[in-house]
Tab-separated table of C-alpha atoms in Angstrom:
chain	number	residue	atom	x	y	z
A	4	MET	CA	-11.295	-10.667	17.339
A	5	LEU	CA	-13.088	-11.237	14.052
A	6	GLU	CA	-16.345	-12.734	14.085
A	7	VAL	CA	-18.492	-13.541	10.586
A	8	LYS	CA	-22.149	-15.360	11.396
A	9	GLY	CA	-23.762	-16.523	8.250
A	10	LEU	CA	-22.193	-14.356	5.179
A	11	SER	CA	-24.109	-14.249	2.518
A	12	PHE	CA	-23.835	-12.300	-0.951
A	13	SER	CA	-25.829	-13.281	-4.272
A	14	TYR	CA	-24.722	-11.373	-7.913
A	15	GLY	CA	-25.871	-12.773	-11.318
A	16	ASP	CA	-25.939	-16.694	-10.839
A	17	PHE	CA	-23.611	-16.933	-8.337
A	18	SER	CA	-23.472	-16.763	-4.665
A	19	VAL	CA	-21.810	-17.261	-1.019
A	20	GLU	CA	-24.221	-18.607	1.092
A	21	ASP	CA	-23.981	-19.099	5.067
A	22	VAL	CA	-20.262	-18.000	5.605
A	23	CYS	CA	-19.337	-18.750	9.432
A	24	PHE	CA	-15.932	-18.499	10.805
A	25	GLU	CA	-14.084	-16.452	13.744
A	26	VAL	CA	-10.437	-15.616	13.865
A	27	ARG	CA	-8.452	-14.907	17.110
A	28	GLU	CA	-6.167	-11.846	17.811
A	29	GLY	CA	-2.600	-13.279	15.996
A	30	GLU	CA	-4.334	-16.115	14.061
A	31	ILE	CA	-4.125	-16.452	10.561
A	32	LEU	CA	-7.127	-18.172	8.283
A	33	THR	CA	-6.397	-19.332	5.096
A	34	LEU	CA	-9.673	-19.411	2.495
A	35	LEU	CA	-8.263	-21.646	0.177
A	36	GLY	CA	-10.239	-23.218	-3.228
A	37	PRO	CA	-10.062	-23.209	-6.699
A	38	ASN	CA	-10.801	-20.193	-8.812
A	39	GLY	CA	-14.564	-19.080	-8.745
A	40	SER	CA	-15.227	-20.873	-5.297
A	41	GLY	CA	-15.701	-17.458	-4.076
A	42	LYS	CA	-13.152	-16.935	-1.753
A	43	THR	CA	-12.823	-13.161	-2.960
A	44	THR	CA	-16.504	-12.292	-3.031
A	45	ILE	CA	-16.042	-13.835	0.797
A	46	LEU	CA	-13.333	-11.602	1.459
A	47	LYS	CA	-14.890	-8.595	0.043
A	48	SER	CA	-18.035	-8.975	1.827
A	49	ILE	CA	-16.525	-9.060	4.762
A	50	TYR	CA	-14.604	-5.343	4.409
A	51	GLY	CA	-17.607	-4.203	2.904
A	52	LEU	CA	-16.711	-3.672	-0.959
A	53	LEU	CA	-19.480	-5.919	-1.459
A	54	LYS	CA	-22.678	-5.762	0.746
A	55	PRO	CA	-24.115	-8.879	2.626
A	56	LYS	CA	-27.584	-9.191	2.740
A	57	LYS	CA	-27.382	-8.936	6.556
A	58	LYS	CA	-25.557	-8.153	9.831
A	59	CYS	CA	-22.890	-10.820	9.670
A	60	VAL	CA	-19.243	-9.261	10.319
A	61	PHE	CA	-18.035	-8.121	13.829
A	62	VAL	CA	-14.709	-7.199	14.887
A	63	ASN	CA	-14.236	-7.365	18.753
A	64	GLY	CA	-17.776	-7.425	19.473
A	65	LYS	CA	-18.650	-4.474	16.850
A	66	ASP	CA	-20.909	-4.558	14.037
A	67	PHE	CA	-18.396	-3.448	11.704
A	68	HIS	CA	-20.916	-2.349	8.391
A	69	SER	CA	-22.660	-0.322	10.646
A	70	LEU	CA	-19.698	1.729	11.541
A	71	SER	CA	-18.543	4.938	9.672
A	72	LEU	CA	-15.328	4.994	7.325
A	73	LYS	CA	-13.533	6.026	9.517
A	74	GLU	CA	-14.139	3.785	12.314
A	75	ARG	CA	-13.991	0.724	10.245
A	76	ALA	CA	-10.604	1.823	8.816
A	77	LYS	CA	-9.282	1.722	12.204
A	78	LEU	CA	-10.300	-1.877	12.681
A	79	ALA	CA	-9.766	-3.081	9.299
A	80	GLY	CA	-6.775	-2.699	6.546
A	81	TYR	CA	-7.675	-4.277	3.192
A	82	VAL	CA	-4.939	-5.642	0.621
A	83	PRO	CA	-6.057	-6.130	-3.233
A	84	GLN	CA	-4.701	-8.782	-4.977
A	85	SER	CA	-2.901	-5.727	-7.212
A	86	HIS	CA	-2.791	-2.309	-7.609
A	87	HIS	CA	-2.087	-0.013	-10.782
A	88	PRO	CA	-1.487	3.586	-9.705
A	89	PRO	CA	-2.327	6.523	-11.759
A	90	PHE	CA	0.615	8.269	-11.246
A	91	PRO	CA	4.288	7.653	-10.240
A	92	TYR	CA	3.675	8.526	-6.308
A	93	THR	CA	7.015	7.589	-3.959
A	94	VAL	CA	5.881	4.439	-2.120
A	95	LEU	CA	6.125	6.775	1.525
A	96	ASP	CA	3.589	8.826	-0.307
A	97	VAL	CA	1.295	5.591	-1.283
A	98	VAL	CA	1.726	4.525	1.844
A	99	VAL	CA	0.596	7.768	3.508
A	100	MET	CA	-2.504	7.172	1.309
A	101	GLY	CA	-4.009	4.856	4.133
A	102	LEU	CA	-4.480	7.518	6.147
A	103	ALA	CA	-6.937	8.888	4.173
A	104	SER	CA	-9.936	8.024	5.867
A	105	GLN	CA	-8.585	9.500	8.978
A	106	LEU	CA	-8.298	13.037	7.476
A	107	GLY	CA	-10.695	16.002	6.543
A	108	VAL	CA	-11.813	16.557	3.177
A	109	PHE	CA	-9.128	19.531	3.017
A	110	GLU	CA	-6.465	18.597	5.187
A	111	SER	CA	-3.016	17.838	4.113
A	112	PRO	CA	-1.124	14.533	5.551
A	113	ARG	CA	1.259	16.022	8.140
A	114	LYS	CA	4.828	15.033	9.394
A	115	GLU	CA	3.771	12.470	12.195
A	116	HIS	CA	1.694	10.853	9.373
A	117	TYR	CA	4.724	10.566	7.211
A	118	GLN	CA	6.468	9.251	10.116
A	119	LYS	CA	4.118	6.690	10.683
A	120	ALA	CA	4.385	5.400	7.448
A	121	LEU	CA	8.022	5.323	7.426
A	122	GLU	CA	7.807	3.221	10.923
A	123	LYS	CA	5.457	0.727	8.508
A	124	LEU	CA	7.885	0.871	5.833
A	125	LYS	CA	10.461	-0.196	8.759
A	126	LEU	CA	8.536	-2.884	9.765
A	127	ILE	CA	8.484	-4.707	6.819
A	128	GLY	CA	11.909	-4.273	5.839
A	129	MET	CA	11.180	-1.417	3.093
A	130	GLU	CA	12.224	1.691	4.439
A	131	ARG	CA	15.277	2.355	2.289
A	132	PHE	CA	12.634	2.252	-1.355
A	133	LYS	CA	10.997	5.208	0.686
A	134	ASP	CA	11.474	7.853	-2.112
A	135	ARG	CA	11.275	5.184	-5.149
A	136	PRO	CA	8.893	5.704	-7.473
A	137	TYR	CA	5.538	3.131	-6.788
A	138	THR	CA	5.619	2.213	-10.443
A	139	GLN	CA	9.136	1.022	-10.379
A	140	LEU	CA	9.211	-1.508	-7.904
A	141	SER	CA	9.066	-5.391	-8.432
A	142	GLY	CA	5.786	-7.156	-7.908
A	143	GLY	CA	7.215	-8.516	-4.438
A	144	GLN	CA	7.855	-5.236	-3.589
A	145	LEU	CA	4.313	-3.702	-4.513
A	146	GLN	CA	2.618	-6.482	-2.325
A	147	LEU	CA	4.633	-5.717	0.490
A	148	VAL	CA	3.660	-1.823	0.161
A	149	LEU	CA	0.205	-2.532	-0.221
A	150	ILE	CA	0.919	-4.497	3.103
A	151	ALA	CA	2.529	-1.181	4.671
A	152	ARG	CA	-0.633	0.872	3.394
A	153	ALA	CA	-2.935	-1.168	4.909
A	154	LEU	CA	-1.062	-1.402	8.400
A	155	VAL	CA	-0.353	2.488	8.887
A	156	GLN	CA	-4.277	2.364	9.855
A	157	GLU	CA	-2.900	0.085	12.913
A	158	PRO	CA	-5.976	-2.306	12.546
A	159	LYS	CA	-7.063	-5.220	14.129
A	160	VAL	CA	-7.906	-7.142	10.976
A	161	LEU	CA	-6.034	-7.612	8.186
A	162	LEU	CA	-7.581	-9.118	4.921
A	163	LEU	CA	-5.550	-10.027	2.356
A	164	ASP	CA	-6.635	-11.336	-1.649
A	165	GLU	CA	-4.044	-13.279	-3.006
A	166	PRO	CA	-0.940	-11.854	-1.342
A	167	THR	CA	0.874	-14.165	-3.833
A	168	ALA	CA	-0.453	-13.611	-7.062
A	169	HIS	CA	1.764	-13.116	-9.899
A	170	LEU	CA	5.186	-13.723	-7.385
A	171	ASP	CA	7.739	-15.759	-7.801
A	172	PHE	CA	9.081	-18.578	-5.518
A	173	LYS	CA	11.260	-16.048	-3.458
A	174	ASN	CA	8.871	-13.660	-3.222
A	175	GLN	CA	5.800	-15.933	-2.184
A	176	VAL	CA	8.141	-17.046	1.209
A	177	LYS	CA	9.204	-13.309	1.646
A	178	VAL	CA	5.335	-11.764	1.644
A	179	LEU	CA	3.453	-14.999	3.639
A	180	GLY	CA	6.993	-14.979	5.933
A	181	ILE	CA	6.058	-11.143	6.947
A	182	VAL	CA	2.452	-11.454	7.019
A	183	LYS	CA	2.880	-14.173	9.465
A	184	ARG	CA	5.300	-12.574	11.756
A	185	LEU	CA	3.015	-9.422	11.804
A	186	ALA	CA	0.304	-11.124	12.767
A	187	LYS	CA	1.769	-12.936	15.630
A	188	GLU	CA	4.142	-9.782	16.631
A	189	GLU	CA	1.386	-7.016	16.279
A	190	GLY	CA	-1.758	-9.529	17.676
A	191	ILE	CA	-3.318	-8.869	14.031
A	192	SER	CA	-6.381	-11.040	13.280
A	193	ALA	CA	-5.244	-11.996	9.373
A	194	VAL	CA	-7.820	-13.595	6.646
A	195	MET	CA	-6.135	-14.140	3.487
A	196	THR	CA	-7.193	-16.125	0.273
A	197	LEU	CA	-4.853	-18.355	-1.277
A	198	HIS	CA	-4.702	-21.154	-4.129
A	199	ASP	CA	-1.729	-23.464	-3.460
A	200	PRO	CA	-2.654	-25.983	-0.592
A	201	ASN	CA	1.289	-26.066	0.183
A	202	LEU	CA	1.577	-22.436	0.933
A	203	ALA	CA	-1.868	-22.686	3.138
A	204	SER	CA	-0.304	-25.228	4.896
A	205	LEU	CA	2.984	-23.520	5.741
A	206	TYR	CA	1.566	-20.571	6.353
A	207	SER	CA	-2.081	-20.653	8.275
A	208	ASP	CA	-3.144	-21.549	11.819
A	209	ARG	CA	-6.516	-22.504	10.103
A	210	ILE	CA	-7.612	-23.174	6.776
A	211	ALA	CA	-11.632	-22.741	5.341
A	212	LEU	CA	-11.717	-24.711	1.962
A	213	VAL	CA	-14.280	-22.799	-0.075
A	214	LYS	CA	-16.094	-24.595	-3.164
A	215	GLU	CA	-19.203	-23.251	-5.098
A	216	GLY	CA	-19.452	-20.533	-2.434
A	217	ARG	CA	-19.542	-22.338	0.738
A	218	ILE	CA	-17.396	-23.710	3.279
A	219	ARG	CA	-16.857	-27.336	2.761
A	220	ALA	CA	-14.348	-27.719	6.015
A	221	ILE	CA	-12.379	-25.638	8.327
A	222	GLY	CA	-9.653	-26.759	10.682
A	223	LYS	CA	-5.771	-27.053	11.557
A	224	PRO	CA	-3.934	-27.497	8.580
A	225	ASN	CA	-3.064	-31.221	9.273
A	226	GLU	CA	-6.669	-32.013	9.751
A	227	ILE	CA	-8.148	-30.358	6.526
A	228	LEU	CA	-5.687	-31.235	4.046
A	229	ARG	CA	-6.636	-34.929	3.648
A	230	GLU	CA	-6.780	-36.335	-0.012
A	231	GLU	CA	-10.431	-37.249	-0.056
A	232	ILE	CA	-11.397	-33.536	1.345
A	233	LEU	CA	-9.231	-32.018	-1.350
A	234	GLU	CA	-10.096	-34.459	-4.617
A	235	GLU	CA	-13.702	-33.186	-3.397
A	236	VAL	CA	-12.791	-29.428	-3.838
A	237	TYR	CA	-10.478	-29.129	-6.589
A	238	GLY	CA	-12.074	-32.081	-8.638
A	239	VAL	CA	-8.716	-33.659	-9.343
A	240	PRO	CA	-6.933	-36.899	-7.692
A	241	ILE	CA	-4.482	-35.678	-4.909
A	242	CYS	CA	-1.263	-37.338	-3.508
A	243	ILE	CA	0.139	-36.267	-0.228
A	244	LEU	CA	3.648	-37.189	0.882
A	245	GLU	CA	5.023	-36.963	4.068
A	246	PHE	CA	8.592	-36.582	5.091
A	247	ASN	CA	10.642	-35.473	8.239
A	248	GLY	CA	7.677	-33.426	9.249
A	249	PHE	CA	6.359	-31.726	6.296
A	250	ARG	CA	3.807	-32.622	3.933
A	251	LEU	CA	3.519	-32.196	-0.055
A	252	ILE	CA	0.448	-31.819	-1.852
A	253	LEU	CA	0.560	-32.776	-5.494
A	254	PRO	CA	-2.139	-33.792	-8.179
A	255	ARG	CA	-1.967	-37.274	-8.903
A	256	THR	CA	-0.872	-37.619	-12.325
A	257	GLU	CA	-0.140	-40.295	-14.809
A	258	VAL	CA	3.201	-40.860	-15.889
A	259	VAL	CA	3.401	-40.748	-19.637
């Protein structure tokens, strides 16, 4: 289980304040909100890329930020929005890099490390690309490889920053479907950031609406994704249509 208790971080004239939530095993929590609301700052602060003001992140009861890099790598995996490799490594080599923190300073990956990486590629359906240069993949394939790189650590917590950024509709559905399946089958506590409330509704167990560095509301999608709350968070008129059990969230626009 991931527990976040009173997370706060400031830089410049922006801050996130008193962020609190917990994510159980097999559950997906989505941080949803407009650009600049603080979603990525919260995610980076959880992982430790940014340093919160006090102890506030606990994984299975352990103070996450007090652990060594090696111990943290075994508990949490981080998937950034994008990654631009400086060299055309093979897909398999990129996934093996996820184990770097578990190797000695002068230690090279061994056969068992490559086998472990291949297993994660198989898990997400990317094993056939193992020998392809990483620089020759599509956007959706890149995101899946980054997820495999995080999974090779066998983390208890998976943090994903805008996993659908720059992806077409098909790859958005594919990537989020795999994240949802992995959370359930592997018992991972997943936290991801998204902009699109419709995608958040489909692929989240719970949603935390973020505005100006604070969580405005948190709960199940059908509880949180309501017109008045979304209008307050996004600052635009919202219309929600319901059909055969599905809810479609749209901006309310005037027909010209």
